[in-house]
Coordinates of C-alpha atoms and ligand atoms in Angstrom, one line a residue:
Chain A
X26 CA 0.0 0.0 0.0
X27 CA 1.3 3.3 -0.9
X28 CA 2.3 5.3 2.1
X29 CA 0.2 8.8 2.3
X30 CA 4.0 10.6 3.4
X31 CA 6.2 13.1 1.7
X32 CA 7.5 11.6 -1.3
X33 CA 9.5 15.1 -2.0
X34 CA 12.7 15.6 -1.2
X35 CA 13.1 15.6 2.2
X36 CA 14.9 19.0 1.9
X37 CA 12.0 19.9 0.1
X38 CA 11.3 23.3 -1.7
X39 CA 9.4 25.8 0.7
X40 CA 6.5 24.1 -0.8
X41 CA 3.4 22.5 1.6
X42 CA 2.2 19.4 1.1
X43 CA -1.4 18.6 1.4
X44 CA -2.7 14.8 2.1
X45 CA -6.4 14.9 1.7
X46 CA -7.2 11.1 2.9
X47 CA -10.2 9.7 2.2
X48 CA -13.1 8.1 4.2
X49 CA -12.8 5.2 2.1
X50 CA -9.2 4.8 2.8
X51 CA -9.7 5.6 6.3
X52 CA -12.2 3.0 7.0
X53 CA -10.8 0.0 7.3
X54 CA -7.9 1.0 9.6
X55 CA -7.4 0.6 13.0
X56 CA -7.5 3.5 15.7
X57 CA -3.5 3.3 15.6
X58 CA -2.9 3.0 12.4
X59 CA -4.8 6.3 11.6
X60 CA -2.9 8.0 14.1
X61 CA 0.1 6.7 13.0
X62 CA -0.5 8.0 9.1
X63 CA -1.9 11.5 10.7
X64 CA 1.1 12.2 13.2
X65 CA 3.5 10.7 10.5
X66 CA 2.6 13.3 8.0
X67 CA 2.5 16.2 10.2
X68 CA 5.9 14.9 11.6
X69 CA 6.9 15.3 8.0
X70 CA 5.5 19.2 7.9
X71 CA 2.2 18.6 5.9
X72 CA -1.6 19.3 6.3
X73 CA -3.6 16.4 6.9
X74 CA -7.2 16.7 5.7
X75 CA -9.4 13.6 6.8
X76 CA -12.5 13.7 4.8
X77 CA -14.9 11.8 7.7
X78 CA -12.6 12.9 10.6
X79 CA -12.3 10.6 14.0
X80 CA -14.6 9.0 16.2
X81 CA -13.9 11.1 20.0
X82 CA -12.2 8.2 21.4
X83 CA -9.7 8.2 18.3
X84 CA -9.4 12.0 18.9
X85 CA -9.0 11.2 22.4
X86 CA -5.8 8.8 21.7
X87 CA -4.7 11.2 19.2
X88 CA -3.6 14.0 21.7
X89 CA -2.1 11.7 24.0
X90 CA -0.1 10.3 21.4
X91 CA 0.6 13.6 20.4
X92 CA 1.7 14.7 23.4
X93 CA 4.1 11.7 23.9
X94 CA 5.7 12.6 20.9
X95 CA 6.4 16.2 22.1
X96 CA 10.1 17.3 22.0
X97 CA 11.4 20.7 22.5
X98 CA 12.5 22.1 19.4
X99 CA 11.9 19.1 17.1
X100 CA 7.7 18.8 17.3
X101 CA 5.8 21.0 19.1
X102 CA 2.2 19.3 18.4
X103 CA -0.7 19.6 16.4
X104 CA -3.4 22.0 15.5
X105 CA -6.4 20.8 14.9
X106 CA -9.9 22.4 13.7
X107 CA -12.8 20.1 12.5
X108 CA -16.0 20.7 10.0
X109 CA -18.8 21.2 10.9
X110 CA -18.1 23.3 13.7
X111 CA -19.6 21.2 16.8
X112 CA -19.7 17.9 16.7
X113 CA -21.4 18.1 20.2
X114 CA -24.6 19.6 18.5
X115 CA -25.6 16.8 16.7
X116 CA -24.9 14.0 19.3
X117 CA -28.5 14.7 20.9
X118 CA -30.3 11.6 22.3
X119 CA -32.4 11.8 20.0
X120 CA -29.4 11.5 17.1
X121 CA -27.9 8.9 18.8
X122 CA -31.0 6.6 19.4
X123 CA -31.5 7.5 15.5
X124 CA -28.3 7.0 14.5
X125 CA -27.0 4.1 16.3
X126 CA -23.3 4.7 15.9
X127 CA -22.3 8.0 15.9
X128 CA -21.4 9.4 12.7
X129 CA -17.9 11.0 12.2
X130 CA -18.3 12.6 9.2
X131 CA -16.7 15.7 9.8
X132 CA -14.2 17.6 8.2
X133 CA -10.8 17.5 10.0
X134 CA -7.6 19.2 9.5
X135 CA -4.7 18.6 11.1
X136 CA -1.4 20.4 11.0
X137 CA 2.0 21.1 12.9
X138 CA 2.0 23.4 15.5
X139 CA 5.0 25.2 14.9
X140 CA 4.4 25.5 11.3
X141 CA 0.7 26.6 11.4
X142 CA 0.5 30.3 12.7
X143 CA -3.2 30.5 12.7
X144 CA -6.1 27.5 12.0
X145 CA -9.1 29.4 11.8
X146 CA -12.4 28.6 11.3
X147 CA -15.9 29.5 10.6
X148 CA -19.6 28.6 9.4
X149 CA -18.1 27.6 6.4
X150 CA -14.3 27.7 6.3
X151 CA -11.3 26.4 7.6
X152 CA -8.0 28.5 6.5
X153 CA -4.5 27.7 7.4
X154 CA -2.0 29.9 7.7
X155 CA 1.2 28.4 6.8
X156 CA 4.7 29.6 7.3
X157 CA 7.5 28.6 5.2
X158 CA 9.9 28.8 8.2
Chain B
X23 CA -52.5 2.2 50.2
X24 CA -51.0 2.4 53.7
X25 CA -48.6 -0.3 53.4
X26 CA -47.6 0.3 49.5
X27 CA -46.2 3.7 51.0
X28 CA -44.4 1.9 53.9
X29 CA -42.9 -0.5 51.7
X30 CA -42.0 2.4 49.2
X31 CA -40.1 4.3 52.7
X32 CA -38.2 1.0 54.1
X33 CA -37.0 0.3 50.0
X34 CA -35.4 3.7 49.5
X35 CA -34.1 3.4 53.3
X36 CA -32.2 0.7 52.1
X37 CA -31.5 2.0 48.6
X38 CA -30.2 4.9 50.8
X39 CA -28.1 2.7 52.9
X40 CA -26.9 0.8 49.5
X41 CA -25.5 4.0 47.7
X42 CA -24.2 5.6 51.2
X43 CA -21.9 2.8 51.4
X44 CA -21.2 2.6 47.6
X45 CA -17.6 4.0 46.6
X46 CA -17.0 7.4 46.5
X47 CA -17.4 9.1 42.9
X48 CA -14.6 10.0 41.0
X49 CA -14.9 13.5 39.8
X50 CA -12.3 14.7 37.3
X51 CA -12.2 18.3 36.9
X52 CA -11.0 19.4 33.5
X53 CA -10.5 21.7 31.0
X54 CA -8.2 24.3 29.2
X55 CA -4.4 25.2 30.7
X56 CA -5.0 28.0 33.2
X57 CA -9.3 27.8 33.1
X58 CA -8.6 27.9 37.3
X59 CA -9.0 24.2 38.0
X60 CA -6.8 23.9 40.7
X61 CA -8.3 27.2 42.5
X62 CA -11.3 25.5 42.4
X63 CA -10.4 21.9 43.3
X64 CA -8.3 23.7 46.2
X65 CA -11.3 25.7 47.4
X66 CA -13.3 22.3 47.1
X67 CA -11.0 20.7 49.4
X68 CA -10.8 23.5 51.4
X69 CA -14.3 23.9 52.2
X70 CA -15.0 20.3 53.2
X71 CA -11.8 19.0 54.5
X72 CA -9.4 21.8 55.5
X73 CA -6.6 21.0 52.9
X74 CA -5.7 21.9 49.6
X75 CA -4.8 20.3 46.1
X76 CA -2.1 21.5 44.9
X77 CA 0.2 24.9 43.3
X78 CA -2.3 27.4 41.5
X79 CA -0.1 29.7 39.0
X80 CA -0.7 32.5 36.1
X81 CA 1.9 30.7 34.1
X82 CA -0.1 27.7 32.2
X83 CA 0.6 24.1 33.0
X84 CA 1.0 24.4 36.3
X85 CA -0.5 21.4 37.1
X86 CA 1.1 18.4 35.5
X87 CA 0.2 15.5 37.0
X88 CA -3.4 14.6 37.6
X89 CA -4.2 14.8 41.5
X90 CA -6.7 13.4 43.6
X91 CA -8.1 14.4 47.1
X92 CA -10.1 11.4 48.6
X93 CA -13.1 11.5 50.4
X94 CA -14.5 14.8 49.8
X95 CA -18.5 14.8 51.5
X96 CA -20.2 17.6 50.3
X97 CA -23.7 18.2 51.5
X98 CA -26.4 20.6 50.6
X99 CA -30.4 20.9 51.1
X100 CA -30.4 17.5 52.8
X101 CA -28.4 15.9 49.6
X102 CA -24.8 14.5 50.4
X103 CA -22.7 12.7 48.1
X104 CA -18.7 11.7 49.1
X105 CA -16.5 12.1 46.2
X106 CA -13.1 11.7 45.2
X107 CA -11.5 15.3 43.4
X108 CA -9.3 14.8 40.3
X109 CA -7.3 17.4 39.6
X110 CA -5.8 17.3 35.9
X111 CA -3.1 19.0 34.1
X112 CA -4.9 21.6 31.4
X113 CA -5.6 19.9 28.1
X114 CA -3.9 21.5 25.1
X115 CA -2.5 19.4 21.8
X116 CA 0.7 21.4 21.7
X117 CA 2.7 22.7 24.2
X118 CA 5.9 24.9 23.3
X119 CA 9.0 25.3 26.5
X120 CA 9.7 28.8 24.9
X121 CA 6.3 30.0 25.9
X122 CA 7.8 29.8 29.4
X123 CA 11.2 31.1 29.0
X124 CA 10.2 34.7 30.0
X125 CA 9.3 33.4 33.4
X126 CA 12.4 31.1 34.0
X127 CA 15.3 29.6 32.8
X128 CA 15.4 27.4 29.7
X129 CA 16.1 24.4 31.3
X130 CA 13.2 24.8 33.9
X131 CA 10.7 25.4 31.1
X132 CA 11.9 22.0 29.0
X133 CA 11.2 20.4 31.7
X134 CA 7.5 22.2 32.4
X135 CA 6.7 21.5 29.2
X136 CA 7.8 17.5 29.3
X137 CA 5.6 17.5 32.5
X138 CA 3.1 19.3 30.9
X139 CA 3.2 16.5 27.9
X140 CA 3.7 13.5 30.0
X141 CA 0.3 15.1 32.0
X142 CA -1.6 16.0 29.3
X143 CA -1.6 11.9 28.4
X144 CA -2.2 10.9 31.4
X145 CA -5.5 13.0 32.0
X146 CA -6.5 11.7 29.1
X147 CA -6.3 8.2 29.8
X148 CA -7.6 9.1 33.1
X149 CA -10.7 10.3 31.1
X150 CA -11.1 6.9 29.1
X151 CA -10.6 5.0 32.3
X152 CA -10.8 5.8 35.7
X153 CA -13.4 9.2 35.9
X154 CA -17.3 8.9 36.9
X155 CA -18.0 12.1 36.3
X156 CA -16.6 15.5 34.9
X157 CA -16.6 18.9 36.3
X158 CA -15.1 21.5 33.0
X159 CA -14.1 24.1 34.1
X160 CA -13.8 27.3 31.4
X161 CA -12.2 30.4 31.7
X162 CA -15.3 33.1 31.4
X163 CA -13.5 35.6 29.8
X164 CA -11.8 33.1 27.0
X165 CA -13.7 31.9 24.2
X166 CA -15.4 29.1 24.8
X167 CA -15.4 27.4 21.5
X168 CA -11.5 25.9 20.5
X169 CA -10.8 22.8 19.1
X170 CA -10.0 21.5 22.5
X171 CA -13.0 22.3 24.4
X172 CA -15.0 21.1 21.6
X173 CA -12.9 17.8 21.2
X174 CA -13.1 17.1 25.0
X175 CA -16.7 17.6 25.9
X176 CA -17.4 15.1 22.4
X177 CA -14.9 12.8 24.5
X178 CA -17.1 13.3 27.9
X179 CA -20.2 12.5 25.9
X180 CA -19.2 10.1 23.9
X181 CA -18.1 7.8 27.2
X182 CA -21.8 9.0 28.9
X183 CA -20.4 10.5 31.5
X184 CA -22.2 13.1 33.6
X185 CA -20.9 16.8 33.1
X186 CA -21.1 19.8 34.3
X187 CA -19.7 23.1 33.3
X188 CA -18.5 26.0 35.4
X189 CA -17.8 29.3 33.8
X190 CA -15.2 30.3 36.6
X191 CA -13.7 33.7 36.6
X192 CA -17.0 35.5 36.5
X193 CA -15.2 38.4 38.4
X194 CA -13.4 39.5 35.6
X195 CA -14.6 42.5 33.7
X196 CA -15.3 40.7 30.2
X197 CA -16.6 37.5 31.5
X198 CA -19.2 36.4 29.6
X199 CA -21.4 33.4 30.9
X200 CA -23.8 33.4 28.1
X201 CA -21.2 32.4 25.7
X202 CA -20.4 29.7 27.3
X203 CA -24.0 28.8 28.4
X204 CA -24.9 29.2 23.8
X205 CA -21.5 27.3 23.0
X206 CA -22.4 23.9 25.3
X207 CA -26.7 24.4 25.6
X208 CA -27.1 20.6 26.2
X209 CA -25.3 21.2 29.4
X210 CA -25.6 22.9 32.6
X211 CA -23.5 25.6 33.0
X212 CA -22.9 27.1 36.5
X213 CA -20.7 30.7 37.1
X214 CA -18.3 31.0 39.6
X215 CA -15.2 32.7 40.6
X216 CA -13.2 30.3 42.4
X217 CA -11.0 32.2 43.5
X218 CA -13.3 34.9 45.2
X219 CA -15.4 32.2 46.3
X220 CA -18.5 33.8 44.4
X221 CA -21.8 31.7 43.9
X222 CA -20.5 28.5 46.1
X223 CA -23.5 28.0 47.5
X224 CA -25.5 27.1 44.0
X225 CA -21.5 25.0 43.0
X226 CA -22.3 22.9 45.8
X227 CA -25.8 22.3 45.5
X228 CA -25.0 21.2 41.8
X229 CA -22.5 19.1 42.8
X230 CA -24.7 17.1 45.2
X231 CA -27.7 16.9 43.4
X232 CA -26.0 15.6 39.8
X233 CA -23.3 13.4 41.3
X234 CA -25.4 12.3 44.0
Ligands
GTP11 N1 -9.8 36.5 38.3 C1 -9.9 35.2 38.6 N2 -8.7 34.4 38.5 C2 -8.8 33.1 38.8 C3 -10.0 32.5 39.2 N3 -9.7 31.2 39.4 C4 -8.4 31.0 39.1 N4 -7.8 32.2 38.8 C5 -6.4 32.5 38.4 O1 -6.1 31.8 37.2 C6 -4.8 31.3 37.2 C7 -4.8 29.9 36.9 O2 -5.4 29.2 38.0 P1 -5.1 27.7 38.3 O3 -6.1 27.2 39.3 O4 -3.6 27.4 38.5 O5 -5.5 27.1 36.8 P2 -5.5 25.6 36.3 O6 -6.7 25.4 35.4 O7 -5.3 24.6 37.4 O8 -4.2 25.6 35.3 P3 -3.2 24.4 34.9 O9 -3.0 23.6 36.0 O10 -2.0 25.2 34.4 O11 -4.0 23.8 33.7 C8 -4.2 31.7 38.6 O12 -3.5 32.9 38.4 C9 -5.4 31.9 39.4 O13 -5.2 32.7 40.5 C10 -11.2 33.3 39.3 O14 -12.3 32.8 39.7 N5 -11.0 34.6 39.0
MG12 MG1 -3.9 23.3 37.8

């Protein structure tokens, strides 16, 4: 399977790369692996963009994986913004007696820390700010 | 009639009995770096045992290891519940040393921020595992809506646990309860200032009657 990682250069031009990663792709791998594939790119200096997002208890093991791999001066964590705006909204009883399993499709993008100035979002956009050092 | 209503009193006398003697509940308080968690878990403590928590600070991360106080009784309006106080380290999914270096030496602030990062992931394994209950905590005067606040009350929900949210820092000139109370509407908010002890009296009655 191809790997979803910088296949530039590693010096690599002052370009960003952009992995948009499908639900399909996405669904038949395990909490780790996704993890693995998200922090491995932004380890690398891209944008991940997950078309259908994480379930809360992958988002859960994503920041304390994230913060395990936390090293001053080297990887500083992510930023993270997700689309639609709250999840929260639409996990009513009612949506979750309807819906059985809880839906995840949500836009989510995730990015280095130290290399994403400002992730802002609203209604209907997310923008990155990206500095080329 | 007469003896339907005596059976009803002796079975929640000993339903009473069952959940007096049941464990305490584990309340993990959580939120974002600096929201004023460990002024309140500290005044918590205070109140209803004498002691305190642990080091409050202006500088974020203070807190970097999850703490617990055991055995905490609070009691209002006849309602009395025993629980135990988790303290966590603010949640955050980055966390940068040179943030701290104005307030100390380099060296000092690497090793804040690996606390802060070796914390971080343990509150949140503490969330998946070992919590009964959540009090979030939010500064007033922040915005309530980040990635984080959004992320960890999806979390909270997600594992059914009960929550409640306190808008802390409500003595602060741009506080602003209703934007918490329009960013989280399927929960109860309650305002506080923790630190000036204001509205303790409706924190504790909220404690007892949800945990309870
Ligand atoms: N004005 C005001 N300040 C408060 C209040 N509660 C806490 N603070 C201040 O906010 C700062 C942070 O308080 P802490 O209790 O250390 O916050 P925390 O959430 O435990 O922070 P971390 O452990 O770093 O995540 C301190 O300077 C407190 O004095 C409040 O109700 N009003
Ligand atoms: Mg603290």
């Amino acid at each position: 399977m191809p790997k979803a990682t910088n296949t530039d250069d590693p010096e690599g031009p002052d370009g960003v790369q952009i992995d948009l990663i499908s639900g399909e792709r996405m669904e038949n791998m395990a909490t780790m692996e996704k993890i693995r594939m998200i922090l491995d790119g932004v380890h690398d200096g891209n944008i991940v963009i997950l078309e259908e997002g994480l379930t809360p208890d992958e988002e859960s093991r994503l920041i304390e994986v994230t913060m395990s791999e936390i090293s001053p001066d080297e990887f500083n964590g992510i930023e993270i913004e997700t689309y639609p705006k709250s999840k929260t909204n639409d996990s009513s009883l009612l949506g979750r007696i309807m819906g059985g399993e809880e839906s995840t499709a949500k836009l989510t993008v995730i990015g280095p820390a130290n290399q994403i100035e400002t992730l802002h979002k609203d209604e209907t956009l997310i923008s990155a700010l990206v500095s080329r050092d | 009639m007469g003896l339907f209503t005596e059976l009803k009193d002796s079975i929640s006398r000993v339903t009473d009995r069952l959940f007096s003697e049941e464990e305490p509940k584990r309340i993990g308080i959580y939120g974002p770096p600096n929201a004023g968690k460990t002024t309140l878990a500290n005044r918590i403590a205070r109140d209803w045992t004498g002691d305190a928590v642990g080091a409050e600070s202006h500088i974020p991360h203070e807190t970097r290891r999850a703490r617990r106080k055991e055995g905490v009784e609070i009691e209002r309006n006849g309602k009395s519940v025993e629980i135990d106080i988790v303290d966590t380290p603010g949640v955050t999914t980055k966390v940068d040393y040179e943030e701290f270096t104005d307030e100390m030496e380099e060296d000092d602030a690497i090793r804040r921020s690996r606390e802060a990062t070796e914390g971080v992931a343990e509150a949140m394994h503490w969330l998946r595992e070992d919590v009964d209950g959540v009090i979030y905590v939010l500064d007033s005067a922040e915005d309530p809506i980040t990635q984080v606040n959004t992320m960890l009350i999806g979390i909270i929900e997600s594992r059914d646990l009960p929550v409640l949210i306190f808008a802390n820092k409500i003595d602060l000139d741009d506080a602003s309860v209703k934007r918490i109370e329009d960013a989280f509407p399927q929960h109860e908010t309650i305002p506080l200032s923790a630190k000036e002890g204001e509205n303790m009296d409706e924190v504790y009655e909220n404690i007892a009657e949800y945990f309870g």
